[in-house]
C-alpha cells in the first residue's frame, strides 16, 4: 500500500502505536489489513482512553467454586474457576479511541502502566492540537475589559 501523502503545509507532530498526529489530521495505518483511516483535526469530537473488562467472570468463578464445594466436586470447580479467571485476565484491556465526524480510530493499549500513560499523553496532544486548529476567535470567551459584553 502506498502511504498517504501529506498536504503541502502539513507536518508530522508525533506517532504512537501506528497512529500519527499531524498539523491537520490523525492518520492510522493498519499494516495487517493494508488500510488507513484519517480524521481531520477540525472535525474531531474527542478522545478517550477506556478500560474494558468483564467483572462478571470473576463473580462466576466464585459462584462456581461455592457450588462445586457444596457438590463435593471441588477439584472440578477449581479448574473451572481458574479457566474463568484466565479468560477474565485475557479479555481485560485498555483502548485509545479517537472520534470525529462519525468515524473513529481504536487502538489497543498494552497492559503496562507506561503504555497506558503514553496513550493518555498522546490523547492529550491530539486534544490540544485539535483545539488550536478548530479555535475561532468569535467563539473565544472575552474578559469583561476586552470589549463589548454579551449581556444585554
GROMACS .gro file of C-alpha atoms in nm:
model
  152
    1UNK     CA    1   0.000   0.000   0.000
    2UNK     CA    2   0.129   0.344  -0.078
    3UNK     CA    3   0.141   0.581   0.211
    4UNK     CA    4  -0.086   0.879   0.235
    5UNK     CA    5   0.072   1.197   0.110
    6UNK     CA    6   0.091   1.497   0.335
    7UNK     CA    7  -0.068   1.825   0.235
    8UNK     CA    8   0.182   2.088   0.115
    9UNK     CA    9   0.188   2.267   0.454
   10UNK     CA   10   0.125   1.960   0.673
   11UNK     CA   11   0.387   1.831   0.918
   12UNK     CA   12   0.408   1.521   1.137
   13UNK     CA   13   0.397   1.608   1.506
   14UNK     CA   14   0.421   1.266   1.675
   15UNK     CA   15   0.334   0.898   1.637
   16UNK     CA   16   0.209   0.640   1.887
   17UNK     CA   17   0.109   0.279   1.817
   18UNK     CA   18   0.074   0.327   1.437
   19UNK     CA   19  -0.134   0.645   1.482
   20UNK     CA   20   0.024   0.966   1.353
   21UNK     CA   21  -0.076   1.314   1.459
   22UNK     CA   22  -0.004   1.584   1.202
   23UNK     CA   23  -0.080   1.953   1.193
   24UNK     CA   24  -0.401   1.876   1.000
   25UNK     CA   25  -0.522   1.525   1.085
   26UNK     CA   26  -0.485   1.197   1.269
   27UNK     CA   27  -0.382   0.905   1.046
   28UNK     CA   28  -0.391   0.535   1.139
   29UNK     CA   29  -0.209   0.294   0.908
   30UNK     CA   30  -0.313  -0.069   0.959
   31UNK     CA   31  -0.031  -0.281   0.815
   32UNK     CA   32  -0.223  -0.608   0.862
   33UNK     CA   33  -0.525  -0.513   0.653
   34UNK     CA   34  -0.339  -0.271   0.428
   35UNK     CA   35  -0.580   0.014   0.506
   36UNK     CA   36  -0.562   0.360   0.655
   37UNK     CA   37  -0.807   0.582   0.838
   38UNK     CA   38  -0.788   0.961   0.856
   39UNK     CA   39  -0.973   1.201   1.083
   40UNK     CA   40  -0.931   1.572   1.013
   41UNK     CA   41  -0.846   1.766   1.327
   42UNK     CA   42  -1.113   2.031   1.282
   43UNK     CA   43  -1.374   1.751   1.273
   44UNK     CA   44  -1.265   1.566   1.588
   45UNK     CA   45  -1.521   1.533   1.863
   46UNK     CA   46  -1.285   1.391   2.126
   47UNK     CA   47  -1.052   1.124   2.252
   48UNK     CA   48  -1.078   0.875   2.534
   49UNK     CA   49  -0.867   0.607   2.697
   50UNK     CA   50  -1.108   0.343   2.823
   51UNK     CA   51  -1.062   0.024   3.018
   52UNK     CA   52  -1.270  -0.278   2.918
   53UNK     CA   53  -1.317  -0.576   3.147
   54UNK     CA   54  -1.581  -0.832   3.236
   55UNK     CA   55  -1.603  -0.850   3.619
   56UNK     CA   56  -1.895  -1.090   3.585
   57UNK     CA   57  -1.642  -1.361   3.501
   58UNK     CA   58  -1.483  -1.322   3.846
   59UNK     CA   59  -1.824  -1.343   4.013
   60UNK     CA   60  -1.900  -1.654   3.808
   61UNK     CA   61  -1.567  -1.808   3.918
   62UNK     CA   62  -1.655  -1.758   4.285
   63UNK     CA   63  -2.005  -1.899   4.234
   64UNK     CA   64  -1.853  -2.198   4.053
   65UNK     CA   65  -1.622  -2.265   4.348
   66UNK     CA   66  -1.906  -2.241   4.602
   67UNK     CA   67  -2.138  -2.468   4.402
   68UNK     CA   68  -1.857  -2.718   4.341
   69UNK     CA   69  -1.773  -2.719   4.712
   70UNK     CA   70  -2.135  -2.788   4.802
   71UNK     CA   71  -2.148  -3.073   4.549
   72UNK     CA   72  -1.819  -3.224   4.672
   73UNK     CA   73  -1.659  -3.160   4.330
   74UNK     CA   74  -1.405  -2.903   4.449
   75UNK     CA   75  -1.131  -3.016   4.206
   76UNK     CA   76  -1.359  -2.974   3.905
   77UNK     CA   77  -1.485  -2.641   4.041
   78UNK     CA   78  -1.129  -2.517   4.096
   79UNK     CA   79  -1.037  -2.599   3.736
   80UNK     CA   80  -1.346  -2.420   3.604
   81UNK     CA   81  -1.277  -2.119   3.829
   82UNK     CA   82  -0.915  -2.099   3.709
   83UNK     CA   83  -1.033  -2.108   3.347
   84UNK     CA   84  -1.282  -1.827   3.416
   85UNK     CA   85  -1.013  -1.614   3.585
   86UNK     CA   86  -0.777  -1.673   3.292
   87UNK     CA   87  -1.048  -1.568   3.045
   88UNK     CA   88  -1.109  -1.258   3.257
   89UNK     CA   89  -0.738  -1.170   3.253
   90UNK     CA   90  -0.714  -1.228   2.877
   91UNK     CA   91  -1.011  -1.004   2.796
   92UNK     CA   92  -0.903  -0.709   3.014
   93UNK     CA   93  -0.764  -0.430   2.801
   94UNK     CA   94  -0.741  -0.057   2.763
   95UNK     CA   95  -0.808   0.122   2.436
   96UNK     CA   96  -0.742   0.463   2.288
   97UNK     CA   97  -1.049   0.586   2.097
   98UNK     CA   98  -1.036   0.892   1.871
   99UNK     CA   99  -1.376   1.007   1.742
  100UNK     CA  100  -1.474   1.253   1.473
  101UNK     CA  101  -1.741   1.306   1.207
  102UNK     CA  102  -1.898   0.965   1.261
  103UNK     CA  103  -1.565   0.783   1.224
  104UNK     CA  104  -1.327   0.657   1.487
  105UNK     CA  105  -0.982   0.513   1.533
  106UNK     CA  106  -0.942   0.248   1.804
  107UNK     CA  107  -0.604   0.118   1.921
  108UNK     CA  108  -0.535  -0.131   2.198
  109UNK     CA  109  -0.309  -0.031   2.484
  110UNK     CA  110  -0.087  -0.297   2.633
  111UNK     CA  111  -0.130  -0.378   3.000
  112UNK     CA  112   0.178  -0.189   3.113
  113UNK     CA  113   0.127   0.132   3.307
  114UNK     CA  114   0.389   0.311   3.096
  115UNK     CA  115   0.199   0.234   2.776
  116UNK     CA  116  -0.132   0.349   2.927
  117UNK     CA  117   0.039   0.669   3.038
  118UNK     CA  118   0.178   0.719   2.685
  119UNK     CA  119  -0.172   0.666   2.540
  120UNK     CA  120  -0.317   0.931   2.771
  121UNK     CA  121  -0.036   1.171   2.682
  122UNK     CA  122  -0.094   1.109   2.310
  123UNK     CA  123  -0.470   1.167   2.353
  124UNK     CA  124  -0.395   1.493   2.534
  125UNK     CA  125  -0.172   1.605   2.246
  126UNK     CA  126  -0.446   1.528   1.995
  127UNK     CA  127  -0.697   1.727   2.201
  128UNK     CA  128  -0.461   2.025   2.232
  129UNK     CA  129  -0.383   2.037   1.861
  130UNK     CA  130  -0.749   1.987   1.766
  131UNK     CA  131  -0.845   2.281   1.990
  132UNK     CA  132  -0.583   2.501   1.824
  133UNK     CA  133  -0.696   2.401   1.475
  134UNK     CA  134  -1.068   2.445   1.538
  135UNK     CA  135  -1.046   2.757   1.753
  136UNK     CA  136  -1.241   3.051   1.613
  137UNK     CA  137  -1.183   3.398   1.757
  138UNK     CA  138  -1.556   3.465   1.777
  139UNK     CA  139  -1.602   3.156   1.993
  140UNK     CA  140  -1.338   3.256   2.247
  141UNK     CA  141  -1.466   3.387   2.580
  142UNK     CA  142  -1.381   3.751   2.649
  143UNK     CA  143  -1.286   3.909   2.976
  144UNK     CA  144  -1.504   4.198   3.091
  145UNK     CA  145  -1.237   4.452   2.995
  146UNK     CA  146  -1.171   4.311   2.644
  147UNK     CA  147  -1.467   4.452   2.460
  148UNK     CA  148  -1.843   4.456   2.440
  149UNK     CA  149  -2.026   4.230   2.675
  150UNK     CA  150  -2.257   3.955   2.551
  151UNK     CA  151  -2.510   4.058   2.818
  152UNK     CA  152  -2.793   4.284   2.710
   0.00000   0.00000   0.00000
